[in-house]
Amino acid sequence: MEKDNSLVIKIYVDSDACPVKSEVIRVAKRHTLSVTFVSNSWMKLPEEWSARLEVVEGSFDAADDWIAERIGAQDVCVTSDVPLASRCLAKEARVVGPDGRAWTPANIGGALAGRELARHLRELGVATRGPSALTKADRSRFLSALDTACAMLSSGRYRKALVIGVEKLSSIVDWKDRTTCVLFGDGA
């Protein structure tokens, strides 16, 4: 199959709290893709590759709105923001979290529900924990997931790329707590 040179793949990065900026640059450089880091304030970017910084003003979600308005089906978004991931998936874009997790139509609903449940528990005064620290394995998984998606799209043979990520909730679920354990479990 012939490569479609009209396909321009862009990587959009929700960059205010993104810990994998350098890794995004590495993948973009390898595939000669454009990268736009979107932030609510100015930030220093890695210098080894030409990347664009888009500083947006306004509400807390202004960066998310900017990305969601511009992303297309051939693009990739790097974000850990679940609602933004959902908006990008609705436009058929690929979405990868900084930990290498691929957001898909199959897993975004559960993530949105889990986010809402955690918000509700916090409102009730229940202590919830935030995301765990990014590990070397997470960075490696991220590089692999983003590189795979970009390579598939750049080849011109594929219009869409699906990167499957899994998570193992059984190690953190309290199976004796019947109020929550029935909501979570591992998929196989």
mmCIF file of C-alpha atoms in Angstrom:
data_model
loop_
_atom_site.group_PDB
_atom_site.id
_atom_site.type_symbol
_atom_site.label_atom_id
_atom_site.label_comp_id
_atom_site.label_asym_id
_atom_site.label_seq_id
_atom_site.Cartn_x
_atom_site.Cartn_y
_atom_site.Cartn_z
ATOM 1 C CA MET A 1 0.000 0.000 0.000
ATOM 2 C CA GLU A 2 1.272 3.448 -0.896
ATOM 3 C CA LYS A 3 2.028 5.950 1.849
ATOM 4 C CA ASP A 4 -0.477 8.805 2.082
ATOM 5 C CA ASN A 5 1.713 11.913 2.215
ATOM 6 C CA SER A 6 -1.299 14.147 2.833
ATOM 7 C CA LEU A 7 -1.698 12.665 6.308
ATOM 8 C CA VAL A 8 -0.142 15.031 8.829
ATOM 9 C CA ILE A 9 0.083 13.555 12.293
ATOM 10 C CA LYS A 10 0.340 15.948 15.202
ATOM 11 C CA ILE A 11 1.095 15.215 18.827
ATOM 12 C CA TYR A 12 -0.684 17.411 21.352
ATOM 13 C CA VAL A 13 0.609 17.365 24.926
ATOM 14 C CA ASP A 14 -1.451 18.508 27.911
ATOM 15 C CA SER A 15 1.760 19.781 29.390
ATOM 16 C CA ASP A 16 1.035 21.609 32.646
ATOM 17 C CA ALA A 17 1.856 18.543 34.739
ATOM 18 C CA CYS A 18 3.288 16.248 32.069
ATOM 19 C CA PRO A 19 6.348 14.337 33.322
ATOM 20 C CA VAL A 20 7.290 12.864 29.911
ATOM 21 C CA LYS A 21 8.044 15.939 27.799
ATOM 22 C CA SER A 22 11.528 14.715 26.846
ATOM 23 C CA GLU A 23 10.151 11.301 25.878
ATOM 24 C CA VAL A 24 7.542 12.940 23.618
ATOM 25 C CA ILE A 25 10.323 14.901 21.913
ATOM 26 C CA ARG A 26 12.338 11.679 21.367
ATOM 27 C CA VAL A 27 9.429 9.968 19.623
ATOM 28 C CA ALA A 28 8.500 13.057 17.588
ATOM 29 C CA LYS A 29 12.094 13.434 16.440
ATOM 30 C CA ARG A 30 12.311 9.767 15.419
ATOM 31 C CA HIS A 31 9.124 10.065 13.310
ATOM 32 C CA THR A 32 9.588 13.749 12.308
ATOM 33 C CA LEU A 33 6.212 14.706 13.723
ATOM 34 C CA SER A 34 5.063 18.086 14.946
ATOM 35 C CA VAL A 35 4.496 18.520 18.666
ATOM 36 C CA THR A 36 2.455 21.181 20.405
ATOM 37 C CA PHE A 37 2.780 21.500 24.156
ATOM 38 C CA VAL A 38 -0.321 23.243 25.509
ATOM 39 C CA SER A 39 -0.143 24.942 28.880
ATOM 40 C CA ASN A 40 -1.810 27.580 31.023
ATOM 41 C CA SER A 41 1.569 29.256 31.575
ATOM 42 C CA TRP A 42 4.964 29.597 29.910
ATOM 43 C CA MET A 43 7.408 26.737 30.437
ATOM 44 C CA LYS A 44 10.848 25.767 29.228
ATOM 45 C CA LEU A 45 10.760 22.950 26.712
ATOM 46 C CA PRO A 46 13.459 20.425 25.881
ATOM 47 C CA GLU A 47 15.705 22.054 23.264
ATOM 48 C CA GLU A 48 16.730 19.055 21.164
ATOM 49 C CA TRP A 49 13.700 19.261 18.858
ATOM 50 C CA SER A 50 11.637 22.079 17.503
ATOM 51 C CA ALA A 51 8.365 22.003 19.394
ATOM 52 C CA ARG A 52 5.655 24.588 19.697
ATOM 53 C CA LEU A 53 4.424 25.916 23.024
ATOM 54 C CA GLU A 54 0.861 27.187 23.043
ATOM 55 C CA VAL A 55 0.089 29.194 26.158
ATOM 56 C CA VAL A 56 -3.643 29.590 26.681
ATOM 57 C CA GLU A 57 -5.323 31.912 29.110
ATOM 58 C CA GLY A 58 -8.674 31.679 30.738
ATOM 59 C CA SER A 59 -10.269 28.968 32.788
ATOM 60 C CA PHE A 60 -8.530 26.041 34.448
ATOM 61 C CA ASP A 61 -9.600 23.843 31.512
ATOM 62 C CA ALA A 62 -8.525 26.282 28.784
ATOM 63 C CA ALA A 63 -5.632 24.053 27.682
ATOM 64 C CA ASP A 64 -7.968 21.052 27.484
ATOM 65 C CA ASP A 65 -10.466 23.071 25.439
ATOM 66 C CA TRP A 66 -7.710 24.225 23.065
ATOM 67 C CA ILE A 67 -6.553 20.643 22.425
ATOM 68 C CA ALA A 68 -10.084 19.234 22.087
ATOM 69 C CA GLU A 69 -11.004 21.894 19.515
ATOM 70 C CA ARG A 70 -7.998 21.148 17.285
ATOM 71 C CA ILE A 71 -7.251 17.436 17.577
ATOM 72 C CA GLY A 72 -8.206 15.210 14.677
ATOM 73 C CA ALA A 73 -8.607 11.506 14.011
ATOM 74 C CA GLN A 74 -5.006 11.194 12.763
ATOM 75 C CA ASP A 75 -3.522 12.856 15.868
ATOM 76 C CA VAL A 76 -2.198 11.711 19.238
ATOM 77 C CA CYS A 77 -2.833 13.362 22.594
ATOM 78 C CA VAL A 78 -0.627 12.817 25.636
ATOM 79 C CA THR A 79 -2.593 13.439 28.817
ATOM 80 C CA SER A 80 -3.440 12.018 32.207
ATOM 81 C CA ASP A 81 -6.629 14.094 32.289
ATOM 82 C CA VAL A 82 -9.508 11.628 31.943
ATOM 83 C CA PRO A 83 -12.165 14.101 30.695
ATOM 84 C CA LEU A 84 -9.742 15.445 28.051
ATOM 85 C CA ALA A 85 -8.921 11.880 27.015
ATOM 86 C CA SER A 86 -12.631 11.228 26.588
ATOM 87 C CA ARG A 87 -13.084 14.342 24.434
ATOM 88 C CA CYS A 88 -10.151 13.358 22.207
ATOM 89 C CA LEU A 89 -11.429 9.792 21.840
ATOM 90 C CA ALA A 90 -14.786 11.207 20.744
ATOM 91 C CA LYS A 91 -12.884 12.765 17.819
ATOM 92 C CA GLU A 92 -11.249 9.369 17.105
ATOM 93 C CA ALA A 93 -7.756 10.525 18.116
ATOM 94 C CA ARG A 94 -5.319 8.251 19.908
ATOM 95 C CA VAL A 95 -4.686 9.099 23.554
ATOM 96 C CA VAL A 96 -1.746 7.928 25.655
ATOM 97 C CA GLY A 97 -1.201 8.669 29.331
ATOM 98 C CA PRO A 98 2.257 9.531 30.697
ATOM 99 C CA ASP A 99 2.402 6.064 32.268
ATOM 100 C CA GLY A 100 1.992 4.394 28.864
ATOM 101 C CA ARG A 101 -1.671 3.562 29.359
ATOM 102 C CA ALA A 102 -3.634 3.901 26.158
ATOM 103 C CA TRP A 103 -7.031 5.455 26.644
ATOM 104 C CA THR A 104 -9.593 3.715 24.444
ATOM 105 C CA PRO A 105 -13.359 3.787 24.008
ATOM 106 C CA ALA A 106 -13.371 0.481 25.908
ATOM 107 C CA ASN A 107 -11.665 1.798 29.051
ATOM 108 C CA ILE A 108 -12.541 5.499 29.220
ATOM 109 C CA GLY A 109 -16.028 4.947 30.665
ATOM 110 C CA GLY A 110 -14.646 3.055 33.655
ATOM 111 C CA ALA A 111 -12.002 5.738 34.177
ATOM 112 C CA LEU A 112 -14.624 8.507 34.106
ATOM 113 C CA ALA A 113 -16.785 6.545 36.569
ATOM 114 C CA GLY A 114 -13.800 5.914 38.863
ATOM 115 C CA ARG A 115 -12.903 9.595 38.768
ATOM 116 C CA GLU A 116 -16.456 10.571 39.679
ATOM 117 C CA LEU A 117 -16.545 7.979 42.472
ATOM 118 C CA ALA A 118 -13.285 9.304 43.921
ATOM 119 C CA ARG A 119 -14.649 12.867 43.773
ATOM 120 C CA HIS A 120 -17.795 11.759 45.600
ATOM 121 C CA LEU A 121 -15.782 9.917 48.251
ATOM 122 C CA ARG A 122 -13.645 13.029 48.828
ATOM 123 C CA GLU A 123 -16.842 15.079 49.259
ATOM 124 C CA LEU A 124 -17.930 12.577 51.920
ATOM 125 C CA GLY A 125 -14.606 13.073 53.712
ATOM 126 C CA VAL A 126 -13.074 9.743 52.745
ATOM 127 C CA ALA A 127 -9.332 10.037 52.179
ATOM 128 C CA THR A 128 -8.415 9.018 48.647
ATOM 129 C CA ARG A 129 -4.935 8.762 47.230
ATOM 130 C CA GLY A 130 -3.749 10.436 44.089
ATOM 131 C CA PRO A 131 -1.903 8.813 41.231
ATOM 132 C CA SER A 132 1.206 6.844 42.080
ATOM 133 C CA ALA A 133 4.632 8.224 41.194
ATOM 134 C CA LEU A 134 5.864 7.632 37.649
ATOM 135 C CA THR A 135 8.380 4.768 37.522
ATOM 136 C CA LYS A 136 11.067 3.847 34.987
ATOM 137 C CA ALA A 137 8.790 1.051 33.779
ATOM 138 C CA ASP A 138 5.986 3.614 33.254
ATOM 139 C CA ARG A 139 8.317 5.817 31.173
ATOM 140 C CA SER A 140 9.426 2.819 29.126
ATOM 141 C CA ARG A 141 5.819 1.724 28.593
ATOM 142 C CA PHE A 142 4.931 5.289 27.552
ATOM 143 C CA LEU A 143 7.773 5.462 25.019
ATOM 144 C CA SER A 144 6.762 2.131 23.543
ATOM 145 C CA ALA A 145 3.050 3.028 23.333
ATOM 146 C CA LEU A 146 3.616 6.444 21.759
ATOM 147 C CA ASP A 147 6.282 5.143 19.375
ATOM 148 C CA THR A 148 4.051 2.284 18.230
ATOM 149 C CA ALA A 149 1.057 4.552 17.596
ATOM 150 C CA CYS A 150 3.169 7.091 15.689
ATOM 151 C CA ALA A 151 4.930 4.420 13.610
ATOM 152 C CA MET A 152 1.634 2.849 12.571
ATOM 153 C CA LEU A 153 0.137 6.181 11.587
ATOM 154 C CA SER A 154 3.289 7.445 9.852
ATOM 155 C CA SER A 155 3.492 4.344 7.664
ATOM 156 C CA GLY A 156 0.338 5.439 5.872
ATOM 157 C CA ARG A 157 -0.965 1.884 6.021
ATOM 158 C CA TYR A 158 -3.122 2.629 9.048
ATOM 159 C CA ARG A 159 -5.586 5.398 9.732
ATOM 160 C CA LYS A 160 -6.030 4.450 13.366
ATOM 161 C CA ALA A 161 -3.837 2.801 15.961
ATOM 162 C CA LEU A 162 -5.002 0.980 19.042
ATOM 163 C CA VAL A 163 -2.591 0.525 21.914
ATOM 164 C CA ILE A 164 -3.991 -1.782 24.553
ATOM 165 C CA GLY A 165 -3.126 -1.022 28.139
ATOM 166 C CA VAL A 166 -4.081 -2.998 31.187
ATOM 167 C CA GLU A 167 -4.149 -2.282 34.846
ATOM 168 C CA LYS A 168 -4.244 -4.661 37.754
ATOM 169 C CA LEU A 169 -6.704 -3.446 40.332
ATOM 170 C CA SER A 170 -6.875 -6.663 42.329
ATOM 171 C CA SER A 171 -3.657 -5.777 44.165
ATOM 172 C CA ILE A 172 -5.160 -2.590 45.638
ATOM 173 C CA VAL A 173 -8.820 -3.552 46.144
ATOM 174 C CA ASP A 174 -9.946 -4.402 49.657
ATOM 175 C CA TRP A 175 -12.054 -7.467 48.877
ATOM 176 C CA LYS A 176 -13.634 -7.365 52.359
ATOM 177 C CA ASP A 177 -15.051 -3.885 51.731
ATOM 178 C CA ARG A 178 -18.294 -4.848 49.978
ATOM 179 C CA THR A 179 -19.175 -1.208 49.287
ATOM 180 C CA THR A 180 -16.442 -0.827 46.674
ATOM 181 C CA CYS A 181 -14.915 -4.179 45.769
ATOM 182 C CA VAL A 182 -17.835 -5.134 43.535
ATOM 183 C CA LEU A 183 -17.147 -2.039 41.391
ATOM 184 C CA PHE A 184 -13.570 -2.936 40.557
ATOM 185 C CA GLY A 185 -11.762 -5.988 39.235
ATOM 186 C CA ASP A 186 -9.265 -7.126 36.659
ATOM 187 C CA GLY A 187 -10.298 -7.710 33.075
ATOM 188 C CA ALA A 188 -8.938 -10.660 31.161
#
